[in-house]
CSV table of C-alpha atoms in Angstrom, one decimal:
chain,number,residue,atom,x,y,z
N,15,MET,CA,0.0,0.0,0.0
N,16,PRO,CA,1.5,3.4,-0.9
N,17,ARG,CA,2.2,6.0,1.7
N,18,VAL,CA,-0.3,8.4,-0.1
N,19,ASN,CA,-2.7,8.1,-2.9
N,20,TYR,CA,-1.3,9.4,-6.2
N,21,ARG,CA,-1.8,9.5,-10.0
N,22,SER,CA,0.9,9.3,-12.7
N,23,SER,CA,0.7,13.1,-13.1
N,24,ASP,CA,1.6,13.4,-9.4
N,25,VAL,CA,4.7,11.2,-10.0
N,26,ASP,CA,5.7,13.5,-12.8
N,27,LEU,CA,5.2,16.7,-10.8
N,28,MET,CA,7.0,15.4,-7.8
N,29,ALA,CA,9.9,14.1,-9.9
N,30,ARG,CA,10.3,17.6,-11.5
N,31,MET,CA,10.4,19.2,-8.0
N,32,MET,CA,12.9,16.7,-6.7
N,33,ARG,CA,15.1,17.3,-9.7
N,34,ALA,CA,14.9,21.1,-9.4
N,35,GLU,CA,15.5,21.1,-5.7
N,36,ALA,CA,18.3,18.5,-5.3
N,37,GLU,CA,19.7,17.3,-8.7
N,38,GLY,CA,23.1,18.3,-7.6
N,39,GLU,CA,22.9,16.1,-4.6
N,40,GLY,CA,22.3,12.9,-6.5
N,41,LYS,CA,19.7,10.3,-6.1
N,42,GLN,CA,19.9,10.2,-2.3
N,43,GLY,CA,19.5,14.0,-2.1
N,44,MET,CA,16.4,13.9,-4.4
N,45,LEU,CA,14.9,11.0,-2.3
N,46,TYR,CA,15.3,13.2,0.9
N,47,VAL,CA,13.5,16.1,-0.8
N,48,GLY,CA,10.8,13.5,-1.9
N,49,ASN,CA,10.5,12.5,1.8
N,50,VAL,CA,9.6,16.1,2.8
N,51,ILE,CA,7.0,16.4,0.0
N,52,VAL,CA,5.2,13.2,1.1
N,53,ASN,CA,5.6,14.0,4.8
N,54,ARG,CA,3.9,17.4,4.2
N,55,LEU,CA,1.0,15.7,2.5
N,56,LYS,CA,0.6,13.1,5.3
N,57,ALA,CA,1.2,15.6,8.2
N,58,ASN,CA,-2.1,17.7,8.2
N,59,CYS,CA,-0.6,19.9,11.0
N,60,LEU,CA,1.3,23.1,11.6
N,61,ASP,CA,1.8,24.9,8.2
N,62,PHE,CA,0.5,21.8,6.3
N,63,LEU,CA,-3.2,21.6,7.1
N,64,ASN,CA,-5.7,20.4,4.6
N,65,LEU,CA,-3.1,19.5,1.9
N,66,ARG,CA,-4.8,16.6,0.1
N,67,ALA,CA,-2.7,15.9,-3.1
N,68,ILE,CA,0.8,16.3,-4.4
N,69,PRO,CA,0.0,19.5,-6.3
N,70,HIS,CA,-1.4,21.1,-3.1
N,71,VAL,CA,2.1,20.5,-1.5
N,72,ILE,CA,4.1,21.6,-4.5
N,73,TYR,CA,2.1,24.8,-5.1
N,74,GLN,CA,1.4,25.7,-1.5
N,75,VAL,CA,1.9,29.4,-0.7
N,76,GLN,CA,3.1,30.5,2.8
N,77,GLY,CA,3.8,34.1,3.8
N,78,GLY,CA,3.0,35.3,0.3
N,79,ASN,CA,5.5,33.0,-1.4
N,80,PHE,CA,5.5,29.5,-2.8
N,81,SER,CA,6.9,27.1,-0.2
N,82,PHE,CA,9.6,25.7,-2.6
N,83,GLU,CA,12.2,27.9,-4.1
N,84,ALA,CA,12.1,26.0,-7.4
N,85,VAL,CA,8.5,27.0,-7.9
N,86,GLN,CA,9.2,30.6,-6.9
N,87,LYS,CA,12.0,30.8,-9.5
N,88,GLY,CA,10.0,28.8,-12.0
N,89,ASN,CA,12.6,28.4,-14.7
N,90,VAL,CA,14.4,25.5,-13.0
N,91,PHE,CA,11.2,23.7,-11.9
N,92,TYR,CA,9.8,23.5,-15.4
N,93,GLN,CA,12.4,21.1,-16.8
N,94,ARG,CA,10.8,17.8,-17.7
N,95,ALA,CA,11.1,14.8,-15.4
N,96,ARG,CA,13.4,12.1,-16.6
N,97,THR,CA,12.7,8.4,-16.1
N,98,ALA,CA,15.3,8.2,-13.2
N,99,GLU,CA,13.6,11.0,-11.2
N,100,LYS,CA,10.1,9.4,-11.8
N,101,ARG,CA,11.4,6.2,-10.4
N,102,LEU,CA,12.7,8.0,-7.3
N,103,ALA,CA,9.4,9.9,-6.9
N,104,LYS,CA,7.5,6.6,-7.1
N,105,GLN,CA,9.8,5.1,-4.4
N,106,ASN,CA,8.9,8.0,-2.1
N,107,LEU,CA,5.2,7.8,-2.7
N,108,ASP,CA,5.1,4.0,-2.2
N,109,TYR,CA,7.5,3.4,0.7
N,110,TRP,CA,10.9,5.1,0.9
N,111,ARG,CA,11.8,7.0,4.1
N,112,GLU,CA,15.2,7.5,5.5
N,113,HIS,CA,17.0,9.7,8.0
N,114,PRO,CA,17.5,12.7,7.9
N,115,GLY,CA,14.4,13.3,5.8
N,116,LYS,CA,12.4,10.4,7.3
N,117,TYR,CA,10.2,12.7,9.4
N,118,ALA,CA,11.3,16.1,8.1
N,119,LEU,CA,8.8,18.7,7.1
N,120,TRP,CA,11.4,21.4,6.1
N,121,TYR,CA,14.7,21.6,4.5
N,122,PHE,CA,16.9,24.4,3.1
N,123,ASN,CA,20.4,25.2,2.0
N,124,PRO,CA,21.9,27.8,4.3
N,125,TYR,CA,25.1,28.2,2.3
N,126,ALA,CA,26.7,27.9,5.8
N,127,PRO,CA,26.7,25.4,8.7
N,128,CYS,CA,23.2,24.1,9.5
N,129,PRO,CA,21.6,25.9,12.5
N,130,PRO,CA,20.4,23.6,15.3
N,131,THR,CA,16.9,24.9,14.8
N,132,TRP,CA,15.0,26.5,12.0
N,133,TYR,CA,11.8,28.5,12.8
N,134,ASP,CA,12.0,26.8,16.2
N,135,GLN,CA,12.0,23.3,14.7
N,136,PRO,CA,14.9,20.9,15.6
N,137,GLN,CA,17.4,19.8,13.0
N,138,SER,CA,17.1,16.1,12.1
N,139,GLY,CA,20.3,16.0,10.1
N,140,GLN,CA,22.1,17.2,7.0
N,141,TYR,CA,22.8,15.7,3.6
N,142,LYS,CA,25.4,17.5,1.5
N,143,ASN,CA,24.2,21.1,1.3
N,144,HIS,CA,20.6,20.7,2.7
N,145,CYS,CA,19.7,20.8,6.3
N,146,TYR,CA,16.5,18.9,7.4
N,147,TYR,CA,14.2,19.7,10.2
N,148,GLU,CA,11.4,17.8,11.8
N,149,PRO,CA,8.6,19.1,14.0
N,150,LYS,CA,9.1,19.6,17.7
N,151,ALA,CA,7.8,16.7,19.9
N,152,GLY,CA,4.1,16.9,20.4
N,153,THR,CA,3.4,19.4,17.6
N,154,CYS,CA,2.8,17.1,14.7
N,155,ASP,CA,2.5,13.5,15.8
N,156,SER,CA,0.9,12.5,12.5
N,157,VAL,CA,4.2,12.8,10.6
N,158,TYR,CA,5.6,9.9,12.8
N,159,LYS,CA,2.7,7.5,12.2
N,160,GLY,CA,2.3,5.0,9.4
N,161,SER,CA,4.6,4.0,6.7
């Protein structure tokens, strides 16, 4: 059973986002970004209430801006998804979760050492240039449940 319900268009959209956000960090880096996308869809808490489909996550607006830098900039995000990225996206949607993105709802590239917290959320780890953050204990238990 997949972690979330999805269509082939969701696989394509998620693959494009993973490529745009983390292509330079290889397959592993793209999988961690995919973890965050699926976690936001499953979470239904904090900044991620009432997200019901992959496009809701990808195109979410917070504070007047799109949540993902690749959507804000647009030109990078609109490259087509290749077969390799689609395969990775499908892995995330079906089952793949791993630390530091396993429970992460946020990530960013600080172009410096990772701060221990980001918007008051604890760091779960780092992979190459991206720092990952999961919700504080007791603030979003749904992200820790299920597969």
